[in-house]
Amino acid sequence: NRGTVDVLAAALRDSDPVVRGVAADALGTIGTGAASTVPELIKSLEDSSEEVRSRAADALYLVGTPEAKKAAEAYVKKSRKG
């Protein structure tokens, strides 16, 4: 449902990293239905919380669009180097 996806996308900007992480997890669970949130999830790869960054990368992979998978793969490569 579009309303749910919109609420979860907004939650990616919450001040609480736990909320941001749970939102990323939920968007990943929705999968392709959350494709509209790919830009927000990509921004979450720069989150101050490592946990949120990791969950956003997982969510991007699960959403599965080419842009999402490319961003998730780039994040994984970057994290392995650093």
Short mmCIF file of N, CA, C and O in Angstrom, two decimals:
data_model
loop_
_atom_site.label_atom_id
_atom_site.label_comp_id
_atom_site.label_asym_id
_atom_site.label_seq_id
_atom_site.Cartn_x
_atom_site.Cartn_y
_atom_site.Cartn_z
N ASN A 1 0.84 -1.18 0.00
CA ASN A 1 0.00 0.00 0.00
C ASN A 1 0.90 1.25 0.00
O ASN A 1 1.86 1.34 0.76
N ARG A 2 0.57 2.17 -0.86
CA ARG A 2 1.38 3.37 -1.07
C ARG A 2 1.51 4.20 0.20
O ARG A 2 2.58 4.74 0.48
N GLY A 3 0.45 4.30 0.98
CA GLY A 3 0.51 5.07 2.22
C GLY A 3 1.52 4.51 3.20
O GLY A 3 2.27 5.25 3.83
N THR A 4 1.56 3.20 3.31
CA THR A 4 2.52 2.55 4.20
C THR A 4 3.95 2.82 3.74
O THR A 4 4.82 3.15 4.55
N VAL A 5 4.18 2.71 2.45
CA VAL A 5 5.52 2.95 1.90
C VAL A 5 5.93 4.40 2.17
O VAL A 5 7.08 4.66 2.55
N ASP A 6 5.00 5.34 2.00
CA ASP A 6 5.31 6.75 2.25
C ASP A 6 5.67 7.00 3.72
O ASP A 6 6.61 7.73 4.01
N VAL A 7 4.94 6.37 4.63
CA VAL A 7 5.22 6.53 6.06
C VAL A 7 6.59 5.95 6.39
O VAL A 7 7.38 6.55 7.12
N LEU A 8 6.90 4.80 5.83
CA LEU A 8 8.20 4.17 6.09
C LEU A 8 9.34 5.00 5.49
O LEU A 8 10.40 5.13 6.11
N ALA A 9 9.12 5.57 4.32
CA ALA A 9 10.14 6.43 3.71
C ALA A 9 10.41 7.63 4.60
O ALA A 9 11.56 8.02 4.81
N ALA A 10 9.37 8.21 5.16
CA ALA A 10 9.54 9.35 6.07
C ALA A 10 10.27 8.92 7.33
O ALA A 10 11.09 9.66 7.88
N ALA A 11 10.02 7.70 7.79
CA ALA A 11 10.68 7.19 9.00
C ALA A 11 12.18 7.01 8.81
O ALA A 11 12.93 6.99 9.79
N LEU A 12 12.63 6.91 7.57
CA LEU A 12 14.08 6.83 7.31
C LEU A 12 14.80 8.10 7.74
O LEU A 12 16.01 8.10 7.90
N ARG A 13 14.03 9.18 7.94
CA ARG A 13 14.61 10.47 8.36
C ARG A 13 14.36 10.76 9.84
O ARG A 13 14.65 11.86 10.31
N ASP A 14 13.84 9.80 10.57
CA ASP A 14 13.57 9.98 11.99
C ASP A 14 14.87 10.24 12.75
O ASP A 14 15.95 9.82 12.32
N SER A 15 14.77 10.92 13.88
CA SER A 15 15.97 11.21 14.68
C SER A 15 16.51 9.97 15.39
O SER A 15 17.68 9.93 15.75
N ASP A 16 15.69 8.96 15.56
CA ASP A 16 16.08 7.75 16.28
C ASP A 16 16.61 6.70 15.29
O ASP A 16 15.87 6.26 14.39
N PRO A 17 17.87 6.27 15.45
CA PRO A 17 18.40 5.27 14.52
C PRO A 17 17.67 3.93 14.56
O PRO A 17 17.64 3.22 13.55
N VAL A 18 17.06 3.60 15.68
CA VAL A 18 16.29 2.35 15.75
C VAL A 18 15.10 2.44 14.80
O VAL A 18 14.82 1.51 14.04
N VAL A 19 14.42 3.58 14.81
CA VAL A 19 13.28 3.79 13.92
C VAL A 19 13.73 3.73 12.46
O VAL A 19 13.10 3.09 11.62
N ARG A 20 14.86 4.39 12.15
CA ARG A 20 15.38 4.38 10.78
C ARG A 20 15.70 2.96 10.33
O ARG A 20 15.41 2.57 9.20
N GLY A 21 16.32 2.18 11.20
CA GLY A 21 16.67 0.81 10.86
C GLY A 21 15.46 -0.08 10.64
O GLY A 21 15.41 -0.86 9.68
N VAL A 22 14.46 0.07 11.50
CA VAL A 22 13.23 -0.72 11.36
C VAL A 22 12.51 -0.34 10.07
O VAL A 22 11.98 -1.21 9.36
N ALA A 23 12.52 0.95 9.74
CA ALA A 23 11.89 1.39 8.50
C ALA A 23 12.59 0.77 7.29
O ALA A 23 11.93 0.30 6.36
N ALA A 24 13.91 0.76 7.31
CA ALA A 24 14.65 0.15 6.20
C ALA A 24 14.31 -1.33 6.09
O ALA A 24 14.08 -1.85 4.99
N ASP A 25 14.26 -2.03 7.23
CA ASP A 25 13.90 -3.46 7.22
C ASP A 25 12.53 -3.67 6.60
O ASP A 25 12.33 -4.57 5.79
N ALA A 26 11.58 -2.85 7.01
CA ALA A 26 10.20 -3.00 6.52
C ALA A 26 10.13 -2.74 5.02
O ALA A 26 9.44 -3.46 4.29
N LEU A 27 10.87 -1.74 4.55
CA LEU A 27 10.87 -1.46 3.11
C LEU A 27 11.48 -2.63 2.34
O LEU A 27 11.01 -2.99 1.26
N GLY A 28 12.51 -3.23 2.90
CA GLY A 28 13.09 -4.42 2.27
C GLY A 28 12.10 -5.56 2.21
O GLY A 28 12.02 -6.27 1.20
N THR A 29 11.33 -5.72 3.25
CA THR A 29 10.31 -6.77 3.29
C THR A 29 9.25 -6.54 2.21
O THR A 29 8.78 -7.48 1.58
N ILE A 30 8.91 -5.29 1.99
CA ILE A 30 7.93 -4.96 0.95
C ILE A 30 8.49 -5.29 -0.43
O ILE A 30 7.78 -5.70 -1.33
N GLY A 31 9.80 -5.13 -0.58
CA GLY A 31 10.44 -5.51 -1.84
C GLY A 31 10.15 -4.54 -2.97
O GLY A 31 10.22 -3.33 -2.80
N THR A 32 9.79 -5.08 -4.13
CA THR A 32 9.61 -4.24 -5.31
C THR A 32 8.52 -3.19 -5.13
O THR A 32 8.54 -2.16 -5.80
N GLY A 33 7.60 -3.43 -4.23
CA GLY A 33 6.55 -2.44 -3.95
C GLY A 33 7.09 -1.18 -3.30
O GLY A 33 6.39 -0.18 -3.22
N ALA A 34 8.34 -1.23 -2.86
CA ALA A 34 8.97 -0.06 -2.23
C ALA A 34 9.98 0.60 -3.18
O ALA A 34 10.81 1.38 -2.74
N ALA A 35 9.88 0.31 -4.47
CA ALA A 35 10.85 0.84 -5.44
C ALA A 35 10.90 2.37 -5.44
O ALA A 35 11.95 2.96 -5.69
N SER A 36 9.79 3.01 -5.10
CA SER A 36 9.77 4.48 -5.08
C SER A 36 10.66 5.06 -3.99
O SER A 36 11.01 6.25 -4.02
N THR A 37 11.07 4.25 -3.04
CA THR A 37 11.89 4.73 -1.92
C THR A 37 13.39 4.52 -2.15
O THR A 37 14.19 4.82 -1.26
N VAL A 38 13.76 4.02 -3.31
CA VAL A 38 15.18 3.77 -3.58
C VAL A 38 16.05 5.00 -3.32
O VAL A 38 17.09 4.90 -2.67
N PRO A 39 15.66 6.20 -3.78
CA PRO A 39 16.51 7.37 -3.48
C PRO A 39 16.71 7.61 -1.98
O PRO A 39 17.82 7.92 -1.55
N GLU A 40 15.65 7.43 -1.19
CA GLU A 40 15.77 7.61 0.25
C GLU A 40 16.65 6.52 0.87
O GLU A 40 17.45 6.80 1.77
N LEU A 41 16.51 5.30 0.39
CA LEU A 41 17.35 4.21 0.91
C LEU A 41 18.81 4.43 0.54
O LEU A 41 19.70 4.17 1.36
N ILE A 42 19.06 4.95 -0.64
CA ILE A 42 20.44 5.25 -1.03
C ILE A 42 21.02 6.32 -0.12
O ILE A 42 22.16 6.21 0.33
N LYS A 43 20.23 7.33 0.22
CA LYS A 43 20.69 8.36 1.17
C LYS A 43 21.01 7.73 2.52
O LYS A 43 21.94 8.15 3.20
N SER A 44 20.26 6.71 2.89
CA SER A 44 20.48 6.04 4.17
C SER A 44 21.80 5.29 4.22
O SER A 44 22.28 4.93 5.30
N LEU A 45 22.41 5.05 3.07
CA LEU A 45 23.73 4.40 3.05
C LEU A 45 24.80 5.33 3.62
O LEU A 45 25.92 4.89 3.89
N GLU A 46 24.46 6.61 3.82
CA GLU A 46 25.38 7.59 4.41
C GLU A 46 24.97 7.93 5.85
O GLU A 46 25.48 8.89 6.42
N ASP A 47 24.06 7.17 6.42
CA ASP A 47 23.56 7.43 7.78
C ASP A 47 24.71 7.40 8.79
O ASP A 47 25.71 6.71 8.58
N SER A 48 24.54 8.14 9.87
CA SER A 48 25.56 8.15 10.93
C SER A 48 25.64 6.81 11.67
O SER A 48 26.66 6.50 12.28
N SER A 49 24.60 6.02 11.59
CA SER A 49 24.56 4.71 12.26
C SER A 49 24.95 3.60 11.29
O SER A 49 24.34 3.43 10.22
N GLU A 50 25.97 2.83 11.67
CA GLU A 50 26.39 1.70 10.83
C GLU A 50 25.27 0.69 10.66
O GLU A 50 25.09 0.11 9.59
N GLU A 51 24.49 0.48 11.70
CA GLU A 51 23.36 -0.46 11.65
C GLU A 51 22.34 -0.02 10.60
O GLU A 51 21.84 -0.83 9.82
N VAL A 52 22.03 1.27 10.58
CA VAL A 52 21.08 1.79 9.60
C VAL A 52 21.65 1.63 8.19
O VAL A 52 20.94 1.21 7.27
N ARG A 53 22.91 1.93 8.01
CA ARG A 53 23.54 1.79 6.69
C ARG A 53 23.44 0.34 6.21
O ARG A 53 23.09 0.08 5.05
N SER A 54 23.73 -0.59 7.08
CA SER A 54 23.68 -2.00 6.73
C SER A 54 22.26 -2.45 6.38
O SER A 54 22.04 -3.15 5.39
N ARG A 55 21.30 -2.01 7.17
CA ARG A 55 19.91 -2.38 6.91
C ARG A 55 19.41 -1.75 5.61
O ARG A 55 18.63 -2.36 4.87
N ALA A 56 19.85 -0.54 5.33
CA ALA A 56 19.46 0.12 4.08
C ALA A 56 20.03 -0.64 2.89
O ALA A 56 19.34 -0.83 1.87
N ALA A 57 21.28 -1.10 3.00
CA ALA A 57 21.88 -1.88 1.91
C ALA A 57 21.10 -3.18 1.69
O ALA A 57 20.81 -3.55 0.55
N ASP A 58 20.73 -3.85 2.78
CA ASP A 58 19.92 -5.07 2.66
C ASP A 58 18.58 -4.77 1.99
O ASP A 58 18.13 -5.51 1.12
N ALA A 59 17.96 -3.67 2.41
CA ALA A 59 16.66 -3.29 1.85
C ALA A 59 16.78 -3.00 0.36
O ALA A 59 15.93 -3.43 -0.43
N LEU A 60 17.84 -2.31 -0.03
CA LEU A 60 18.03 -2.00 -1.45
C LEU A 60 18.15 -3.29 -2.26
O LEU A 60 17.56 -3.41 -3.33
N TYR A 61 18.90 -4.24 -1.75
CA TYR A 61 19.05 -5.51 -2.45
C TYR A 61 17.69 -6.20 -2.60
O TYR A 61 17.35 -6.72 -3.67
N LEU A 62 16.88 -6.16 -1.55
CA LEU A 62 15.57 -6.81 -1.58
C LEU A 62 14.57 -6.08 -2.47
O LEU A 62 13.72 -6.72 -3.10
N VAL A 63 14.67 -4.76 -2.54
CA VAL A 63 13.79 -4.01 -3.44
C VAL A 63 14.08 -4.43 -4.88
O VAL A 63 13.18 -4.62 -5.68
N GLY A 64 15.36 -4.60 -5.18
CA GLY A 64 15.74 -5.30 -6.38
C GLY A 64 15.76 -4.56 -7.70
O GLY A 64 16.01 -5.19 -8.73
N THR A 65 15.52 -3.27 -7.73
CA THR A 65 15.64 -2.57 -9.00
C THR A 65 17.12 -2.51 -9.38
O THR A 65 17.99 -2.62 -8.50
N PRO A 66 17.43 -2.31 -10.64
CA PRO A 66 18.85 -2.23 -11.02
C PRO A 66 19.60 -1.13 -10.25
O PRO A 66 20.72 -1.37 -9.78
N GLU A 67 18.98 0.03 -10.09
CA GLU A 67 19.61 1.12 -9.34
C GLU A 67 19.84 0.72 -7.88
O GLU A 67 20.89 1.00 -7.30
N ALA A 68 18.86 0.05 -7.29
CA ALA A 68 18.96 -0.37 -5.89
C ALA A 68 20.07 -1.39 -5.71
O ALA A 68 20.89 -1.28 -4.78
N LYS A 69 20.12 -2.38 -6.58
CA LYS A 69 21.15 -3.42 -6.46
C LYS A 69 22.54 -2.83 -6.67
O LYS A 69 23.48 -3.20 -5.97
N LYS A 70 22.67 -1.92 -7.62
CA LYS A 70 23.96 -1.29 -7.87
C LYS A 70 24.44 -0.53 -6.63
O LYS A 70 25.60 -0.63 -6.24
N ALA A 71 23.54 0.21 -6.00
CA ALA A 71 23.89 0.97 -4.79
C ALA A 71 24.27 0.03 -3.65
O ALA A 71 25.23 0.28 -2.92
N ALA A 72 23.51 -1.05 -3.48
CA ALA A 72 23.80 -2.01 -2.41
C ALA A 72 25.16 -2.67 -2.63
O ALA A 72 25.96 -2.80 -1.69
N GLU A 73 25.44 -3.04 -3.86
CA GLU A 73 26.72 -3.67 -4.17
C GLU A 73 27.88 -2.71 -3.95
O GLU A 73 28.93 -3.10 -3.43
N ALA A 74 27.71 -1.45 -4.33
CA ALA A 74 28.76 -0.45 -4.12
C ALA A 74 29.00 -0.24 -2.64
O ALA A 74 30.16 -0.11 -2.19
N TYR A 75 27.93 -0.25 -1.84
CA TYR A 75 28.08 -0.09 -0.39
C TYR A 75 28.88 -1.25 0.20
O TYR A 75 29.78 -1.05 1.01
N VAL A 76 28.53 -2.46 -0.22
CA VAL A 76 29.21 -3.65 0.31
C VAL A 76 30.71 -3.60 -0.05
O VAL A 76 31.56 -3.85 0.80
N LYS A 77 31.02 -3.27 -1.30
CA LYS A 77 32.43 -3.16 -1.71
C LYS A 77 33.15 -2.12 -0.88
O LYS A 77 34.27 -2.35 -0.42
N LYS A 78 32.51 -0.98 -0.69
CA LYS A 78 33.13 0.12 0.08
C LYS A 78 33.36 -0.31 1.53
O LYS A 78 34.40 -0.04 2.11
N SER A 79 32.38 -1.00 2.14
CA SER A 79 32.54 -1.40 3.53
C SER A 79 33.60 -2.46 3.71
O SER A 79 34.24 -2.51 4.74
N ARG A 80 33.81 -3.28 2.73
CA ARG A 80 34.87 -4.31 2.83
C ARG A 80 36.25 -3.69 2.75
O ARG A 80 37.18 -4.20 3.34
N LYS A 81 36.38 -2.60 2.00
CA LYS A 81 37.67 -1.92 1.89
C LYS A 81 38.02 -1.16 3.15
O LYS A 81 39.17 -1.06 3.52
N GLY A 82 36.99 -0.56 3.78
CA GLY A 82 37.25 0.34 4.90
C GLY A 82 37.21 -0.33 6.20
O GLY A 82 37.71 0.02 7.19
#
